[in-house]
Coordinates of C-alpha atoms and ligand atoms in Angstrom, one line a residue:
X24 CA -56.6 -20.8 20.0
X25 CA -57.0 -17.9 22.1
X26 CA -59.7 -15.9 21.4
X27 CA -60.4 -12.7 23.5
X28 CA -63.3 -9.8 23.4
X29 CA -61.9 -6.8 24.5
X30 CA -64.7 -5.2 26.1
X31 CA -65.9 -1.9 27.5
X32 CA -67.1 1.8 26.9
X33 CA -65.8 3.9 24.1
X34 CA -62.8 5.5 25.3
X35 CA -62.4 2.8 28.2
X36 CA -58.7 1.9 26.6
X37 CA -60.0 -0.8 24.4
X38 CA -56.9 0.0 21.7
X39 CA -54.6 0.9 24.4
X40 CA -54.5 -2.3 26.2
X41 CA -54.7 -4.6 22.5
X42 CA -51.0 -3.0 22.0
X43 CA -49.7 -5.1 24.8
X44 CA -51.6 -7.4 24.8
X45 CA -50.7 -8.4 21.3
X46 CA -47.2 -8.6 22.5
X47 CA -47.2 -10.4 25.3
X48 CA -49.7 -13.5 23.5
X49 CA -48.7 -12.7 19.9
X50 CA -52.2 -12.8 18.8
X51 CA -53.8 -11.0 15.7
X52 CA -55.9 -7.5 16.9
X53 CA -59.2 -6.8 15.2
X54 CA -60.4 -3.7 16.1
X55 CA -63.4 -3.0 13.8
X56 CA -63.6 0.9 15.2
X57 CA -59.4 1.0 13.1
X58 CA -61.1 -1.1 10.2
X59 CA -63.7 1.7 9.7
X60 CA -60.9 4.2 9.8
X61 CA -59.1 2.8 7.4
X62 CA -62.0 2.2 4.2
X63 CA -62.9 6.2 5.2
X64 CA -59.5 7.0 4.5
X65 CA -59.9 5.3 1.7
X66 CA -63.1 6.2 0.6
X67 CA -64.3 3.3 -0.6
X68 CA -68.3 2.3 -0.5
X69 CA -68.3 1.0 3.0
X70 CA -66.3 3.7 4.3
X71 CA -68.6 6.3 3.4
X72 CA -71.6 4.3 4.5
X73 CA -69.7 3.9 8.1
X74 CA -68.7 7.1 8.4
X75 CA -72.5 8.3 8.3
X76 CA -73.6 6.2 11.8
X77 CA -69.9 7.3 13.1
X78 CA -70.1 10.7 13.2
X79 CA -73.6 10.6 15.1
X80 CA -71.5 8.7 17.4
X81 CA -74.3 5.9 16.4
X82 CA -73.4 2.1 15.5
X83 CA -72.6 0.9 11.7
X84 CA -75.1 -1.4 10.8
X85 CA -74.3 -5.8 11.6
X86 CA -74.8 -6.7 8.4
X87 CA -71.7 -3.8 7.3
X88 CA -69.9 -4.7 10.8
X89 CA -70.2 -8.9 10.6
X90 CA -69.1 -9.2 7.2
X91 CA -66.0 -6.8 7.5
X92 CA -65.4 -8.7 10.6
X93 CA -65.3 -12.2 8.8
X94 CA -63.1 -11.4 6.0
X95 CA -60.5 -9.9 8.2
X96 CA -60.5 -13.1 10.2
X97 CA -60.5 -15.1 6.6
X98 CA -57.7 -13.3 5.8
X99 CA -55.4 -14.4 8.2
X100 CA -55.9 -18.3 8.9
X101 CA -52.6 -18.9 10.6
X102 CA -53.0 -16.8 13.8
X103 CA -52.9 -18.6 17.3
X104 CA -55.2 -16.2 18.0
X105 CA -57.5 -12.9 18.0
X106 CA -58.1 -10.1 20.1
X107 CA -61.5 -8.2 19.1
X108 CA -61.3 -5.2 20.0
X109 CA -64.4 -3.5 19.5
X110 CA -66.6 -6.1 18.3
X111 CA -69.0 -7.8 19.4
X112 CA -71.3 -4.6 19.9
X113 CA -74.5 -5.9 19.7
X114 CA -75.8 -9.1 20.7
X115 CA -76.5 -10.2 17.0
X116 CA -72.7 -9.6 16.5
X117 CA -72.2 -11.6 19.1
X118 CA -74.0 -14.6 17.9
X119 CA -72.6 -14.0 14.9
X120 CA -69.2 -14.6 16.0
X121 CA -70.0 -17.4 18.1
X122 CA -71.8 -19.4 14.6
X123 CA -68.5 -18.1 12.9
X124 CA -66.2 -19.1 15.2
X125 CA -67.9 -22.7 15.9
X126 CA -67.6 -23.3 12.0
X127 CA -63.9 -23.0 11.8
X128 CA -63.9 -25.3 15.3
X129 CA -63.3 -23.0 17.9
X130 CA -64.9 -20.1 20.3
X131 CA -64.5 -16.8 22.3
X132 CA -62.8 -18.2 25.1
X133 CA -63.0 -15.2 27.7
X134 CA -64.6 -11.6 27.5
X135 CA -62.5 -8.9 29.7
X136 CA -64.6 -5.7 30.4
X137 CA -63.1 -2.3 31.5
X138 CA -65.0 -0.7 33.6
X139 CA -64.8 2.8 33.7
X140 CA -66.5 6.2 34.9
X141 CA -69.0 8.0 32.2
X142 CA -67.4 11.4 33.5
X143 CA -63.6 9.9 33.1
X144 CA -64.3 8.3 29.5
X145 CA -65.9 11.7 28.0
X146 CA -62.5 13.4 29.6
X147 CA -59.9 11.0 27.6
X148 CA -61.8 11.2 24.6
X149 CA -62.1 15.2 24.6
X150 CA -58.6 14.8 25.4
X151 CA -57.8 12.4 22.7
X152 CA -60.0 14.3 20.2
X153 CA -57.4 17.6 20.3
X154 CA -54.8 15.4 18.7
X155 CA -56.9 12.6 17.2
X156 CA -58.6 13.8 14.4
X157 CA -61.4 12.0 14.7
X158 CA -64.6 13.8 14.4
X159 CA -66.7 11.5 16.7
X160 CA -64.2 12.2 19.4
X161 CA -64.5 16.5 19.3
X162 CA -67.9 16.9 20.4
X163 CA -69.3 15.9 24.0
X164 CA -72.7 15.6 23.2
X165 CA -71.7 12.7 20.9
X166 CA -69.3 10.8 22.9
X167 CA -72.4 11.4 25.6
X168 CA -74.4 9.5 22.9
X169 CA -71.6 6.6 22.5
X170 CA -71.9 6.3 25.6
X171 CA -75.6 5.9 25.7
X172 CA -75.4 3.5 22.5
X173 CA -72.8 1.1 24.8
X174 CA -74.9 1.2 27.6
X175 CA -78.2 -0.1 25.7
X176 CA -76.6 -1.9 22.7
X177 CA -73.7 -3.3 24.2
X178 CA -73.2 -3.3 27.3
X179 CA -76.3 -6.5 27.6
X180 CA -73.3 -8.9 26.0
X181 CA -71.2 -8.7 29.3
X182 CA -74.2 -11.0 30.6
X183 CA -74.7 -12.7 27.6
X184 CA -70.8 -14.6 28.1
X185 CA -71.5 -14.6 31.7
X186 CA -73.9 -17.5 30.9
X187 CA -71.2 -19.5 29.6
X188 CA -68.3 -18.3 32.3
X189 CA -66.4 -16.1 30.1
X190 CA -67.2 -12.8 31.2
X191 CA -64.6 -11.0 33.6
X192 CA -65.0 -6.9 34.8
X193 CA -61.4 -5.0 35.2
X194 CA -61.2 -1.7 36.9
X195 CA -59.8 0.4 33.7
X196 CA -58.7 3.6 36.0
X197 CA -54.9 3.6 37.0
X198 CA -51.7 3.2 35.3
X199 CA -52.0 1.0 32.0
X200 CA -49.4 -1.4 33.3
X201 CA -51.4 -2.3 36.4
X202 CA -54.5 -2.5 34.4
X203 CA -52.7 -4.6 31.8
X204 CA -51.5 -7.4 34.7
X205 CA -55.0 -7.2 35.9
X206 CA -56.1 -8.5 32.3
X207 CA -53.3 -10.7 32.2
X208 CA -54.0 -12.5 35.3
X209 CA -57.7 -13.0 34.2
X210 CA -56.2 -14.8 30.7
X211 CA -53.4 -16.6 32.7
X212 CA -56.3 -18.2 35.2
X213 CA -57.6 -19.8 31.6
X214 CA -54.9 -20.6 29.6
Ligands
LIG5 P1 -63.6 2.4 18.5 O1 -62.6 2.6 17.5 O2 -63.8 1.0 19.0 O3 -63.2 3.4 19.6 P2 -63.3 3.7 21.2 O4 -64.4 2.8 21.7 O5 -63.5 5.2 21.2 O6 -61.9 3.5 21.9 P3 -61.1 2.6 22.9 O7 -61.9 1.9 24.0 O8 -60.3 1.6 22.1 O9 -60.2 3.6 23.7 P4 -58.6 3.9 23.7 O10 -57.8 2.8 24.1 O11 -58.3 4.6 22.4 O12 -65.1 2.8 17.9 C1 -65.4 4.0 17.2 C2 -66.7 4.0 16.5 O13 -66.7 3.0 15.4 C3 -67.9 3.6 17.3 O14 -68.5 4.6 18.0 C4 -68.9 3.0 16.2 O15 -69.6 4.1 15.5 C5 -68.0 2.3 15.2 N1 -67.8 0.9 15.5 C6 -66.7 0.2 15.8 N2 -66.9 -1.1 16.0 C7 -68.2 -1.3 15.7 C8 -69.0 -2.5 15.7 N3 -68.6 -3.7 16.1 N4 -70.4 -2.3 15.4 C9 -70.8 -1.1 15.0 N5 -70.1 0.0 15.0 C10 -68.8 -0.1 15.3 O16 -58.5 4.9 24.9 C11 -59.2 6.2 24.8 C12 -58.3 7.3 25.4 O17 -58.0 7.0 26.8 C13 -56.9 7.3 24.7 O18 -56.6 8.7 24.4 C14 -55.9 6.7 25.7 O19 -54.6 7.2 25.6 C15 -56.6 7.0 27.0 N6 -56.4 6.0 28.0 C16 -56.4 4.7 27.8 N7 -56.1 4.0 29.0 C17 -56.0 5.0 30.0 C18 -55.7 5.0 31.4 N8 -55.5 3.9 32.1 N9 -55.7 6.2 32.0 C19 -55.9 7.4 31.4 N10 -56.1 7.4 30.0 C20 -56.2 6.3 29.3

């Protein structure tokens, strides 16, 4: 089973890249940032809750994040594979994943970080927001606190797979195809 972190900055092209990437390895994309989305849309309990840490451009809480995460993956047993796109976020998540994964015999097998400038990621996403709708996207002193959350809360998981070899960096500025054969030829080296 292939199973791939997605990993960067909010706004780094996170989403962007899963859309090929599902293509090309016909894998199943998690992104916990859509899943959110989706139970607001809804309404529903958890969506509300989420939408309260989202809109401070804060984290949702792990113990809302893991479990959402879980049954999304219980919910699809067949897959050759995931793409999680968004999660881990914290490094509880992470070792969440990696007890989760280990029970139903398997692991992450690599982590691919984009690596992008604060200045160009708070330009997509004000770009993004005017079409978006997404309140977390409109305002700049929220995406600047994104930002900040990433660089204290998540970015420390890039080192945490280094320990185990999995952890690769990308440069995420250019075209998306040349970015896309860059993470290609990271998964290719593996598989
Ligand atoms: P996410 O939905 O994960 O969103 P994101 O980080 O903003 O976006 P991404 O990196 O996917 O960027 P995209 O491809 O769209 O998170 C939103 C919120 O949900 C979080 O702040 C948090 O509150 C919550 N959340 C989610 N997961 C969580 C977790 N595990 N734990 C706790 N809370 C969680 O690209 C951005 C823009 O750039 C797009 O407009 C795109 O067109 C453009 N772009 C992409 N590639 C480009 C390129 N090469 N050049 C120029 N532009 C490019």
């Amino acid at each position: 089973m292939l199973n791939l972190i997605l990993f960067g900055p909010p706004g780094s092209g996170k989403g962007t890249q899963a859309a090929n990437l599902i293509e090309k390895y016909g894998l199943l994309h998690i992104s916990t940032g859509d899943l959110f989305r989706s139970e607001i849309g809804k309404k529903t309990p958890l969506g509300i809750k989420a939408q309260e840490f989202m809109s401070r451009g804060e984290l949702v809480p792990d113990e809302i994040t893991i479990g959402m995460l879980q049954n999304k993956v219980n919910a699809n047993p067949d897959v050759s594979g995931i793409i999680f796109d968004g999660f881990p976020r914290t490094i509880s998540q992470a070792r969440a994943l990696d007890d989760f994964l280990s029970e139903r015999g398997t692991a992450v097998t690599i982590l691919v970080a984009l690596d992008v400038p604060d200045d160009e990621l708070v330009k997509r996403i004000l770009l993004r927001g005017k079409t978006s709708g997404r309140n977390d996207d409109n305002d700049e002193s929220i995406i600047r606190n994104r930002i900040k959350v990433y660089e204290e809360e998540t970015a420390p998981i890039f080192d945490y797979y280094s320990e185990y070899g999995k952890s690769r960096k990308v440069g995420g500025v250019g075209s998306v195809d040349s970015i896309f054969e860059n993470i290609a030829s990271h998964i290719d080296a593996l598989c």
